[in-house]
Short mmCIF file of C-alpha atoms in Angstrom, two decimals:
data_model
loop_
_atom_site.label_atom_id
_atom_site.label_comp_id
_atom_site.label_asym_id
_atom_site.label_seq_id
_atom_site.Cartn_x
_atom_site.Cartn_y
_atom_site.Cartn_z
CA UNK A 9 76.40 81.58 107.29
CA UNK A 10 73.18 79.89 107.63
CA UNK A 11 71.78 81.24 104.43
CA UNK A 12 75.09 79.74 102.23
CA UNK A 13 74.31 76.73 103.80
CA UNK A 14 70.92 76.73 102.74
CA UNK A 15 71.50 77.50 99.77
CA UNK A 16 74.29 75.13 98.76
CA UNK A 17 71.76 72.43 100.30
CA UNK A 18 69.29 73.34 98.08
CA UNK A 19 71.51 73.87 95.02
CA UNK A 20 73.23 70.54 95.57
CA UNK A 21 69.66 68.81 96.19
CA UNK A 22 68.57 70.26 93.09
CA UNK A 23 71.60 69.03 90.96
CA UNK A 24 70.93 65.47 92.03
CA UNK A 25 67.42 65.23 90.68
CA UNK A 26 68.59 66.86 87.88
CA UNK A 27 71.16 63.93 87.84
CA UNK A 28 67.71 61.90 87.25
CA UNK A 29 65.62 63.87 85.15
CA UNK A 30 66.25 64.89 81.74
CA UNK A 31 64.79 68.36 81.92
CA UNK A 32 66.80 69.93 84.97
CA UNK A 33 70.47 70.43 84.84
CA UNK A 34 72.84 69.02 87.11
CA UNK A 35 76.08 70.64 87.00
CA UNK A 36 74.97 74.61 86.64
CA UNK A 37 73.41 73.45 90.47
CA UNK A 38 76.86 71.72 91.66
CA UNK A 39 78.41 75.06 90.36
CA UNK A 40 75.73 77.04 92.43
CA UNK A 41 76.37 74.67 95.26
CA UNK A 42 80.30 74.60 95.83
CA UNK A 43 80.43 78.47 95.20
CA UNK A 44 78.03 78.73 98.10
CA UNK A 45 79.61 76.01 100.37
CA UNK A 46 82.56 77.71 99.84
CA UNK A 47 81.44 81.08 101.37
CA UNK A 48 79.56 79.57 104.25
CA UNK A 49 80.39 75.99 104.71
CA UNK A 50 83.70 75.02 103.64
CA UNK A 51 83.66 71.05 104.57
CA UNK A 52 80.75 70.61 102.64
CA UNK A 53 82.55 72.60 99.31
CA UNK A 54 85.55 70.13 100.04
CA UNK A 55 83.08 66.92 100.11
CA UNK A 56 81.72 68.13 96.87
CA UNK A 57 84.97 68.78 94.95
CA UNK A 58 86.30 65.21 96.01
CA UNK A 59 82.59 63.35 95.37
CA UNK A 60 83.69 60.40 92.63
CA UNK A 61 80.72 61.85 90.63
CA UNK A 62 79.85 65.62 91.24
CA UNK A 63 83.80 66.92 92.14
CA UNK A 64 85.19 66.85 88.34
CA UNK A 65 82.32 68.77 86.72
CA UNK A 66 83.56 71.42 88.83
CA UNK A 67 87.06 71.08 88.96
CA UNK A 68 86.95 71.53 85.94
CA UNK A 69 85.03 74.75 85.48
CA UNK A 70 87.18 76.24 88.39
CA UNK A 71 90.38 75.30 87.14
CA UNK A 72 89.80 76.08 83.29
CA UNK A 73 85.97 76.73 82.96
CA UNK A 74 85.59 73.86 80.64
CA UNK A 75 82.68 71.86 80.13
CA UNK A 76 82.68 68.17 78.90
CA UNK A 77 81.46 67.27 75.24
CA UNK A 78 79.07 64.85 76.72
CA UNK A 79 77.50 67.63 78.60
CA UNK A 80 77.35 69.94 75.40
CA UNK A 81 75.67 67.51 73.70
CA UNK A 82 73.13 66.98 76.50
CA UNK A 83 72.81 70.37 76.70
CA UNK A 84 72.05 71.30 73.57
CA UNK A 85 69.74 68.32 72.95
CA UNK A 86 67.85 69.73 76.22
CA UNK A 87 67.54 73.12 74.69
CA UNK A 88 66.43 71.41 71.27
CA UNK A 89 63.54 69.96 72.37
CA UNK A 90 62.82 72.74 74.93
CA UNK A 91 62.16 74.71 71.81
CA UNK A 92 60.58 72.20 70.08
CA UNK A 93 57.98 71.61 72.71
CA UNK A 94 57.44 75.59 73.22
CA UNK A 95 56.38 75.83 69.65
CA UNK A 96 53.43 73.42 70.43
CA UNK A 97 52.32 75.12 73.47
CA UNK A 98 48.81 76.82 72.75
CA UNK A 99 49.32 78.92 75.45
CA UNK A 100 52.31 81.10 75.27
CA UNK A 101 52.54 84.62 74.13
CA UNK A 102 53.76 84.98 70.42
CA UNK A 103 56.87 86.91 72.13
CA UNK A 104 57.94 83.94 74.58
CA UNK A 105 57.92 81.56 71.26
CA UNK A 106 60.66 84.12 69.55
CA UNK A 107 62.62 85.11 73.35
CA UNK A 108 63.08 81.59 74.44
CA UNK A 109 64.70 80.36 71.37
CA UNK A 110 67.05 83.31 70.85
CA UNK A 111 67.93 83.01 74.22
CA UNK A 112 68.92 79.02 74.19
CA UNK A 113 70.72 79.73 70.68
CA UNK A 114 73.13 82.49 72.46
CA UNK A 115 73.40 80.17 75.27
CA UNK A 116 74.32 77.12 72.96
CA UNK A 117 76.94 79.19 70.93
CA UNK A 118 78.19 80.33 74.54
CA UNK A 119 78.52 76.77 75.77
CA UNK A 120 80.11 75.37 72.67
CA UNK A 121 83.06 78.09 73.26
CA UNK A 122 84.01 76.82 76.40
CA UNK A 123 86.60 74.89 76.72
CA UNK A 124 86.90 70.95 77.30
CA UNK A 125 90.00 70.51 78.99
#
C-alpha cells in the first residue's frame, strides 16, 4: 500500500509542475496518480477527482476517455516543437531523429481520436 501511495504522490507532484512548465504534461500524471490512489489510497483518489482543477481531466477520461480540445492542441503543439528542436540537436543518433517523430505522429493521430465529451 505504501508503494501506491508513493507513487500517486509522485505522479500527482509531477502533474503539478507540469501544470507550470510547458514541456511536461499534466494530465497523463493526474491519470497515473488517481489510478494509483485508487489501489492504495482511496481518500486521496477521491480528493483528486473532486479538486476544482485536476478532478475533470479525469472524470472525463474515466467516464468516456475523452480529452479536451484545449489539451489536443497543447499537445500537439508540445510534440511540434519537440520535433522541431530534435532536428537541431547535434548530438542524437540519425535513428532517434526518424523514431521520435514517428512516434509523436502515431501518438497525435491517437489523441485526436479520442473523444471530447
Amino acid at each position: 500500500m505504501a508503494l501506491w501511495r508513493l507513487l500517486a504522490l509522485a505522479a500527482f507532484a509531477l502533474g503539478v509542475v507540469g501544470a507550470f512548465l510547458p514541456v511536461l504534461p499534466t494530465v497523463p500524471f493526474l491519470l497515473l496518480a488517481a489510478w494509483a490512489a485508487g489501489k492504495g489510497w482511496p481518500a486521496f483518489e477521491a480528493w483528486l477527482l473532486r479538486h476544482p482543477r485536476f478532478g475533470p481531466p479525469v472524470r472525463r477520461w474515466r467516464t468516456h476517455g475523452a480529452v479536451s480540445r484545449k489539451a489536443k492542441w497543447l499537445a500537439t503543439a508540445t510534440m511540434t516543437l519537440s520535433v522541431i528542436a530534435l532536428q537541431f540537436m547535434g548530438a542524437v543518433a540519425p535513428w532517434v531523429r526518424v523514431a521520435v517523430p514517428l512516434f509523436l505522429l502515431a501518438m497525435g493521430v491517437w489523441l485526436w481520436r479520442r473523444p471530447e465529451a
